[in-house]
Amino acid sequence: MGEKRSTLAVPYAVDLPDRVRKERYLDAGFYEMEAELLWPRVWQMACRLEEIPAPNDFAEYEFLDQSIVVVRTDDLGVRAFQNACRHRGVRIVQGRGSCERGFQCPFHGWRYGPDGANAGVTQRRTFAEHNLAPEDLDLVPVRCEAWGGCAWINLDDDAPPVRESLEPAASMLDAWKVESLRTERWFAARLPVNWKLAIEAFVEMYHVVQTHPQLIIPTRFGRRDEEGFDPDAFIDADIQYLRAMSDGMAGMTPAGDVRIAEGLRDVELPADPTLAIETWNRTLNDAVVRWHRDRGADIPDLNDLEARGINLTFFHCFPHYFVLPMYSGASSYRFRPLGPEETLMEIWSLERFPESDEREQPTPPEPWEADDPRWPPIPTQDFSNLPRQQRGLHARGFEYMRLSEGLEGHISNFERTIDGFLAGLPHQRLLPALAAVNVYPFEQPILDLGF
Ligand code: FES
Ligand SMILES: [Fe+2]
């Protein structure tokens, strides 16, 4: 595999799978190619469904120079349109709201129903008949499907359905009932880096030792001491880790789950380290499930999922969305390009709430800069490397990234899947590549994507 060269005629393509040329992260032409050939052909997470909880609620989703309106329908499905009046192109909506009485263009007052159908042309008689063909006056529909608690859009009518495009992550996240999660907190970061550089800072564990030394807790990372294993010290270390992932990671572990773990501090563990760790995990899983079910939240049996081999820690949903489950909750990330060297990264902390809970509609956060002192410790550490990396790429002597085949294979698989889109391959040939990337990304081997 190491020597296989790509056959795709894409400028700056990943020819050797463990070398990624720097132009992919800064060249304006490459960015333009992504804008033409990648983004309009992929499923994009456009909004969380709790942003549009009631029929006729809408939310605007912007990517590159495009704006899409996502609407909750009466039967609680979702639909979407391009946000441009069919008269002279004005964006019909900004932000979010309810369209119970339809939409009205702020310029000359053309009206559209919540289904996007044209519902009125002001001073209609002044237009020639050929400018009033009914099918030309409706807002241009965009494919929109709900999955996993989110509305997804795709500008490509030939793309397979969203769920198929997100496999195998979709099935595993369905088993975990990802759709029952709701927003607890929502943050946004403006990062002075290419969107792929931002994504790739999170898909390997190689950087953890150097960048996040506080996470090197032996029972979670690396070897554990077989000699002199002390169950109490182990529990302390594990709770410390959960706290670090909760406070330090903007709520990746729900605070409630950390409290549940703290309540189990006195549990009796066997002396054998492997058995002890198994017992602890099983006990904690059970306690988390019981606590959430008692308060009326929807949660699957976590031990049952583990027994079925479902590894619930991290899923990349190609191209720009992550779900990182921990016990009952998750962090979720979305990355959107704002320019060749600028990215909007959003972080959600997602939790399970009793089904009877009335939750406030989440509203998009004001983006903070990468060095904003309000970031918790773990993103602060990642965000301090990223701008330095983007600037470093400009060095005249730097040509390409050298990936560790053993630790950074996912980056290669991700970049080569992008090349498949840039080469204009048909969706059927891209599906196996998507299946290679919609996975747990750590320590993935470099895979043959079939092109
Ligand atoms: S641009 Fe919308 S009514 Fe004129
Ligand atoms: Fe990190």
Coordinates of C-alpha atoms and ligand atoms in Angstrom, one line a residue:
M1 CA 0.0 0.0 0.0
G2 CA 2.8 2.4 0.9
E3 CA 4.0 2.7 -2.7
K4 CA 0.6 2.9 -4.4
R5 CA 0.2 6.1 -6.4
S6 CA -3.1 7.8 -7.0
T7 CA -4.4 7.8 -10.5
L8 CA -6.5 10.9 -10.0
A9 CA -5.7 14.0 -12.0
V10 CA -6.2 16.3 -9.1
P11 CA -3.6 19.1 -8.5
Y12 CA -1.7 18.4 -5.3
A13 CA -3.4 15.0 -5.0
V14 CA -2.2 12.7 -2.2
D15 CA 0.0 10.5 -4.5
L16 CA 1.9 8.7 -1.8
P17 CA -0.6 7.9 0.8
D18 CA 1.6 9.0 3.8
R19 CA 2.5 12.4 2.3
V20 CA 0.1 15.3 2.2
R21 CA 1.2 18.4 0.2
K22 CA 1.0 21.8 2.0
E23 CA -0.8 23.5 -0.9
R24 CA -4.0 21.6 0.1
Y25 CA -4.2 23.8 3.2
L26 CA -3.4 27.2 1.7
D27 CA -3.7 27.3 -2.1
A28 CA -6.6 29.5 -3.2
G29 CA -7.1 27.3 -6.3
F30 CA -7.4 24.1 -4.2
Y31 CA -9.9 25.8 -2.0
E32 CA -11.9 26.8 -5.1
M33 CA -11.8 23.3 -6.3
E34 CA -13.3 22.1 -3.0
A35 CA -16.0 24.7 -3.2
E36 CA -17.0 23.5 -6.7
L37 CA -16.5 19.7 -6.4
L38 CA -16.6 18.7 -2.7
W39 CA -19.0 20.8 -0.7
P40 CA -21.9 20.8 -3.2
R41 CA -21.8 17.0 -3.3
V42 CA -21.7 16.0 0.4
W43 CA -24.2 15.8 3.2
Q44 CA -23.6 18.7 5.6
M45 CA -25.0 18.9 9.1
A46 CA -27.1 22.0 8.7
C47 CA -28.6 22.4 12.2
R48 CA -29.6 20.5 15.3
L49 CA -33.3 19.6 15.3
E50 CA -33.8 21.4 18.7
E51 CA -32.9 24.6 16.9
I52 CA -36.2 24.2 15.0
P53 CA -38.4 22.4 17.6
A54 CA -41.9 23.4 16.3
P55 CA -43.6 23.1 12.9
N56 CA -42.6 26.0 10.7
D57 CA -39.5 26.9 12.7
F58 CA -36.6 27.6 10.4
A59 CA -32.9 28.0 10.7
E60 CA -30.4 29.4 8.1
Y61 CA -27.3 27.4 7.3
E62 CA -24.5 29.1 5.5
F63 CA -21.5 27.4 3.9
L64 CA -19.0 29.2 1.6
D65 CA -21.1 31.7 -0.3
Q66 CA -24.3 29.6 -0.1
S67 CA -27.3 30.1 2.3
I68 CA -29.8 27.4 2.9
V69 CA -33.1 27.7 4.8
V70 CA -34.0 24.5 6.8
V71 CA -37.7 24.3 7.8
R72 CA -39.4 21.9 10.2
T73 CA -42.6 20.7 8.5
D74 CA -46.0 20.0 10.1
D75 CA -45.4 16.2 10.2
L76 CA -42.0 17.1 11.9
G77 CA -39.9 16.2 9.0
V78 CA -37.5 18.7 7.5
R79 CA -37.2 20.5 4.2
A80 CA -34.8 23.1 2.8
F81 CA -34.5 25.7 0.1
Q82 CA -31.9 28.0 -1.3
N83 CA -32.2 31.3 0.4
A84 CA -32.7 33.6 -2.6
C85 CA -35.8 35.3 -3.8
R86 CA -36.7 34.3 -7.3
H87 CA -37.3 38.0 -8.3
R88 CA -33.9 39.6 -7.9
G89 CA -32.0 37.3 -5.6
V90 CA -32.4 38.8 -2.2
R91 CA -31.8 36.5 0.7
I92 CA -35.3 35.9 2.1
V93 CA -34.3 35.2 5.7
Q94 CA -31.5 35.8 8.1
G95 CA -30.9 33.7 11.1
R96 CA -33.9 31.8 12.5
G97 CA -37.5 32.2 13.3
S98 CA -41.0 30.8 12.5
C99 CA -42.5 30.9 9.0
E100 CA -46.1 30.0 10.0
R101 CA -47.3 32.7 7.7
G102 CA -44.7 31.9 5.1
F103 CA -41.8 34.1 4.0
Q104 CA -41.9 37.6 2.6
C105 CA -39.0 39.1 0.7
P106 CA -37.9 42.4 2.3
F107 CA -37.1 44.1 -1.1
H108 CA -40.4 44.1 -3.1
G109 CA -42.5 41.8 -1.0
W110 CA -42.8 38.6 -3.0
R111 CA -44.3 35.9 -0.8
Y112 CA -43.6 32.2 -0.3
G113 CA -45.3 29.5 1.7
P114 CA -43.5 27.5 4.4
D115 CA -43.1 24.8 1.7
G116 CA -41.2 27.3 -0.5
A117 CA -44.0 27.6 -3.1
N118 CA -44.5 31.1 -4.4
A119 CA -47.6 32.6 -2.8
G120 CA -47.6 36.1 -4.3
V121 CA -45.9 38.4 -6.8
T122 CA -46.5 42.0 -6.0
Q123 CA -47.9 44.0 -9.0
R124 CA -48.0 40.8 -10.9
R125 CA -49.6 42.3 -14.1
T126 CA -46.4 44.4 -14.7
F127 CA -44.4 41.2 -15.5
A128 CA -44.3 39.5 -18.9
E129 CA -45.9 36.0 -18.9
H130 CA -42.5 34.2 -19.5
N131 CA -41.2 35.6 -16.2
L132 CA -44.2 34.2 -14.3
A133 CA -43.9 30.4 -15.2
P134 CA -45.1 28.9 -11.9
E135 CA -42.3 26.4 -11.5
D136 CA -39.7 29.1 -11.8
L137 CA -41.1 31.2 -9.0
D138 CA -40.8 28.8 -6.1
L139 CA -37.8 28.8 -3.8
V140 CA -35.2 26.3 -5.2
P141 CA -35.5 23.2 -3.1
V142 CA -32.5 21.5 -1.5
R143 CA -32.3 17.9 -0.4
C144 CA -32.8 17.7 3.3
E145 CA -33.0 14.7 5.6
A146 CA -33.1 14.2 9.4
W147 CA -30.7 11.8 11.1
G148 CA -29.1 11.6 14.5
G149 CA -30.8 14.6 16.0
C150 CA -29.8 16.9 13.1
A151 CA -31.0 18.2 9.7
W152 CA -28.6 17.5 6.9
I153 CA -28.5 19.1 3.5
N154 CA -27.0 18.1 0.1
L155 CA -27.0 20.1 -3.1
D156 CA -26.5 17.0 -5.2
D157 CA -29.6 15.1 -6.3
D158 CA -27.5 12.0 -7.2
A159 CA -26.0 11.5 -3.7
P160 CA -27.1 8.4 -1.8
P161 CA -29.3 9.2 1.2
V162 CA -27.7 10.7 4.3
R163 CA -27.8 7.6 6.5
E164 CA -26.1 5.5 3.8
S165 CA -23.5 8.2 3.3
L166 CA -22.6 8.2 7.0
E167 CA -22.2 4.4 7.5
P168 CA -20.8 2.7 9.5
A169 CA -21.0 5.5 12.0
A170 CA -24.7 5.9 11.5
S171 CA -25.6 2.4 12.6
M172 CA -23.4 2.5 15.7
L173 CA -24.7 5.9 16.7
D174 CA -28.3 4.8 16.2
A175 CA -27.6 1.8 18.5
W176 CA -26.5 4.4 21.1
K177 CA -29.7 6.5 20.4
V178 CA -27.7 9.5 19.4
E179 CA -31.0 11.1 18.3
S180 CA -32.1 11.5 22.0
L181 CA -29.3 13.9 22.8
R182 CA -30.0 17.6 23.2
T183 CA -27.8 20.7 23.3
E184 CA -26.5 21.5 26.8
R185 CA -23.9 24.0 25.7
W186 CA -22.7 25.4 22.3
F187 CA -19.5 27.1 21.5
A188 CA -17.9 28.5 18.4
A189 CA -14.3 29.2 17.5
R190 CA -12.8 31.3 14.7
L191 CA -9.6 29.6 13.8
P192 CA -7.0 31.1 11.5
V193 CA -6.4 27.8 9.7
N194 CA -7.6 25.7 6.8
W195 CA -10.7 23.6 7.7
K196 CA -8.9 20.3 7.1
L197 CA -6.0 21.3 9.3
A198 CA -8.5 22.0 12.1
I199 CA -10.2 18.6 11.6
E200 CA -6.9 16.8 11.5
A201 CA -5.8 18.2 14.9
F202 CA -8.5 16.0 16.5
V203 CA -8.3 12.7 14.7
E204 CA -5.1 11.2 16.1
M205 CA -3.9 10.5 19.7
Y206 CA -0.2 11.0 18.7
H207 CA -0.3 14.6 19.9
V208 CA -1.8 13.8 23.3
V209 CA 1.4 13.1 25.2
Q210 CA 3.0 16.4 24.1
T211 CA -0.1 18.7 23.9
H212 CA -2.3 17.4 26.7
P213 CA -0.1 15.9 29.3
Q214 CA -2.9 16.1 31.9
L215 CA -4.8 13.4 30.0
I216 CA -2.0 10.8 30.4
I217 CA -3.7 8.8 33.0
P218 CA -2.2 5.3 32.8
T219 CA -5.5 3.4 33.0
R220 CA -6.9 5.4 30.0
F221 CA -3.8 5.9 27.9
G222 CA -0.8 3.6 27.5
R223 CA 0.3 0.7 29.7
R224 CA -1.0 0.1 33.1
D225 CA 1.1 -1.1 36.0
E226 CA 0.4 -4.7 36.5
E227 CA 2.7 -4.8 39.6
G228 CA 1.3 -3.2 42.7
F229 CA -2.1 -2.3 41.2
D230 CA -4.1 -0.3 43.7
P231 CA -7.9 -0.4 43.0
D232 CA -8.5 2.8 45.0
A233 CA -5.8 4.7 43.2
F234 CA -7.2 3.4 40.0
I235 CA -10.7 4.7 40.8
D236 CA -9.2 8.1 41.8
A237 CA -7.3 8.4 38.6
D238 CA -10.3 7.4 36.5
I239 CA -12.5 10.0 38.2
Q240 CA -9.8 12.6 37.7
Y241 CA -9.8 11.7 34.0
L242 CA -13.6 12.0 33.7
R243 CA -13.4 15.4 35.5
A244 CA -10.7 16.5 33.0
M245 CA -13.0 15.5 30.1
S246 CA -16.0 17.3 31.7
D247 CA -14.4 20.6 32.8
G248 CA -11.4 20.6 30.5
M249 CA -13.2 19.6 27.3
A250 CA -16.3 21.9 27.5
G251 CA -18.6 19.1 28.8
M252 CA -17.5 16.0 26.9
T253 CA -18.4 13.9 29.9
P254 CA -21.7 15.2 31.3
A255 CA -21.3 16.6 34.8
G256 CA -24.0 14.3 36.0
D257 CA -22.1 11.2 34.9
V258 CA -19.0 12.5 36.8
R259 CA -21.1 12.8 39.9
I260 CA -22.3 9.2 39.4
A261 CA -18.7 8.0 39.2
E262 CA -17.8 9.9 42.3
G263 CA -20.7 8.2 44.1
L264 CA -19.1 4.8 43.2
R265 CA -15.8 5.6 44.8
D266 CA -16.2 2.9 47.5
V267 CA -17.1 0.1 45.2
E268 CA -15.2 -3.2 45.8
L269 CA -12.9 -4.1 42.9
P270 CA -11.0 -7.4 42.4
A271 CA -7.2 -7.3 42.9
D272 CA -6.5 -8.3 39.3
P273 CA -6.1 -5.1 37.3
T274 CA -7.9 -6.4 34.1
L275 CA -10.8 -7.7 36.1
A276 CA -10.9 -4.5 38.2
I277 CA -11.0 -2.2 35.2
E278 CA -13.7 -4.4 33.6
T279 CA -15.8 -4.4 36.8
W280 CA -15.4 -0.6 37.3
N281 CA -16.5 0.1 33.7
R282 CA -19.5 -2.3 33.9
T283 CA -20.5 -0.8 37.3
L284 CA -20.2 2.8 36.1
N285 CA -22.1 2.0 32.8
D286 CA -25.0 0.4 34.8
A287 CA -25.1 3.3 37.3
V288 CA -25.3 5.8 34.5
V289 CA -28.0 3.9 32.6
R290 CA -30.1 3.5 35.8
W291 CA -29.8 7.1 36.8
H292 CA -30.9 8.4 33.4
R293 CA -33.7 5.9 33.1
D294 CA -35.0 6.8 36.6
R295 CA -35.3 10.4 35.6
G296 CA -37.1 9.5 32.3
A297 CA -34.3 10.0 29.8
D298 CA -33.9 7.7 26.8
I299 CA -30.6 5.8 27.0
P300 CA -29.6 2.3 25.7
D301 CA -27.9 -0.3 27.8
L302 CA -24.3 0.7 27.6
N303 CA -22.9 -2.6 28.7
D304 CA -25.1 -4.4 26.1
L305 CA -23.6 -2.1 23.4
E306 CA -20.1 -2.9 24.6
A307 CA -20.8 -6.6 24.5
R308 CA -21.9 -6.2 20.9
G309 CA -18.4 -4.7 20.2
I310 CA -19.7 -1.2 19.5
N311 CA -16.9 1.2 20.4
L312 CA -18.5 4.4 21.4
T313 CA -15.8 7.0 21.7
F314 CA -15.4 8.9 18.5
F315 CA -17.0 9.0 15.0
H316 CA -16.0 11.2 12.1
C317 CA -19.0 11.8 9.8
F318 CA -17.5 12.9 6.5
P319 CA -16.6 15.6 5.8
H320 CA -17.1 18.1 8.6
Y321 CA -18.9 16.6 11.6
F322 CA -17.8 14.6 14.7
V323 CA -19.6 12.9 17.5
L324 CA -17.5 11.9 20.5
P325 CA -19.7 9.9 22.9
M326 CA -18.8 9.5 26.6
Y327 CA -21.2 7.5 28.8
S328 CA -24.6 9.2 28.5
G329 CA -23.5 12.3 26.6
A330 CA -21.2 13.5 23.8
S331 CA -19.2 16.4 22.4
S332 CA -20.0 17.1 18.8
Y333 CA -17.9 19.3 16.4
R334 CA -18.6 20.9 13.1
F335 CA -16.0 22.6 10.9
R336 CA -16.9 25.1 8.2
P337 CA -14.4 26.9 5.9
L338 CA -14.5 30.6 5.9
G339 CA -11.6 31.0 3.5
P340 CA -8.5 29.0 2.5
E341 CA -7.0 29.8 5.9
E342 CA -10.0 30.4 8.2
T343 CA -12.4 28.0 9.8
L344 CA -15.5 28.2 12.0
M345 CA -15.4 25.4 14.4
E346 CA -18.4 24.7 16.6
I347 CA -18.5 22.5 19.7
W348 CA -21.7 21.2 21.2
S349 CA -22.0 19.5 24.6
L350 CA -24.9 17.1 24.2
E351 CA -26.8 15.4 27.0
R352 CA -29.9 13.3 27.6
F353 CA -32.7 15.0 29.3
P354 CA -36.0 13.6 30.7
E355 CA -38.4 13.5 27.7
S356 CA -40.8 15.8 29.7
D357 CA -38.1 18.5 30.0
E358 CA -38.9 21.8 28.3
R359 CA -35.5 23.0 27.0
E360 CA -34.8 26.4 25.6
Q361 CA -34.1 26.6 21.8
P362 CA -30.3 26.9 21.5
T363 CA -29.1 29.9 19.5
P364 CA -25.8 30.1 17.7
P365 CA -22.9 31.3 19.9
E366 CA -20.7 34.3 19.1
P367 CA -17.4 32.8 17.9
W368 CA -14.4 33.3 20.2
E369 CA -10.9 33.7 18.8
A370 CA -8.5 30.8 19.2
D371 CA -6.7 32.5 22.1
D372 CA -9.8 33.6 24.0
P373 CA -9.1 33.0 27.7
R374 CA -12.6 31.6 28.1
W375 CA -11.7 28.3 26.4
P376 CA -11.3 25.4 28.7
P377 CA -7.8 23.9 29.0
I378 CA -8.0 21.1 26.4
P379 CA -9.2 23.2 23.4
T380 CA -6.8 26.0 24.6
Q381 CA -4.0 23.5 24.1
D382 CA -5.2 22.4 20.6
F383 CA -6.0 26.0 19.5
S384 CA -2.5 27.2 20.5
N385 CA -0.9 24.7 18.1
L386 CA -3.2 25.2 15.1
P387 CA -2.3 28.8 14.1
R388 CA 1.4 28.0 14.5
Q389 CA 0.9 25.0 12.2
Q390 CA -0.9 27.1 9.6
R391 CA 1.9 29.7 9.6
G392 CA 4.6 27.0 9.6
L393 CA 3.1 25.5 6.4
H394 CA 4.2 28.7 4.6
A395 CA 7.9 28.0 5.2
R396 CA 9.5 27.8 1.8
G397 CA 11.4 24.6 2.8
F398 CA 8.2 22.8 3.9
E399 CA 6.7 20.7 1.1
Y400 CA 4.5 18.0 2.6
M401 CA 3.3 16.4 5.8
R402 CA 4.9 13.1 6.7
L403 CA 2.2 10.9 8.2
S404 CA 2.8 8.1 10.7
E405 CA 1.4 5.1 8.9
G406 CA 0.6 3.6 12.3
L407 CA -0.9 6.6 14.0
E408 CA -2.2 9.0 11.4
G409 CA -3.7 6.7 8.7
H410 CA -7.1 8.4 9.1
I411 CA -5.7 11.7 7.9
S412 CA -4.5 10.0 4.7
N413 CA -7.9 8.2 4.2
F414 CA -9.7 11.5 4.8
E415 CA -7.6 13.5 2.4
R416 CA -7.7 10.8 -0.3
T417 CA -11.5 10.6 0.0
I418 CA -11.5 14.4 -0.7
D419 CA -9.4 13.7 -3.8
G420 CA -12.1 11.2 -5.0
F421 CA -14.6 14.0 -4.9
L422 CA -12.3 16.5 -6.6
A423 CA -11.7 14.0 -9.3
G424 CA -15.5 13.9 -9.9
L425 CA -15.8 10.2 -9.2
P426 CA -19.4 8.9 -9.2
H427 CA -21.1 8.4 -5.8
Q428 CA -21.0 4.6 -6.1
R429 CA -17.2 4.7 -6.3
L430 CA -17.0 7.1 -3.4
L431 CA -19.2 5.1 -1.0
P432 CA -16.4 2.7 0.1
A433 CA -14.1 5.6 0.8
L434 CA -16.9 7.2 2.9
A435 CA -17.2 3.9 4.8
A436 CA -13.4 4.1 5.5
V437 CA -13.6 7.6 6.9
N438 CA -16.9 7.5 8.9
V439 CA -15.3 5.6 11.7
Y440 CA -13.3 5.8 14.9
P441 CA -10.3 7.7 13.6
F442 CA -7.5 6.9 16.0
E443 CA -4.9 4.5 14.9
Q444 CA -6.6 3.6 11.6
P445 CA -4.4 2.0 9.0
I446 CA -3.9 3.7 5.6
L447 CA -6.7 2.0 3.6
D448 CA -7.0 1.2 -0.1
L449 CA -10.0 3.3 -1.1
G450 CA -10.4 1.7 -4.5
F451 CA -9.2 4.7 -6.5
Ligands
FES1 S1 -35.9 40.6 -4.8 FE1 -37.4 39.7 -3.6 S2 -39.2 40.7 -4.1 FE2 -37.7 41.7 -5.3
FE2 FE -6.1 17.6 21.2

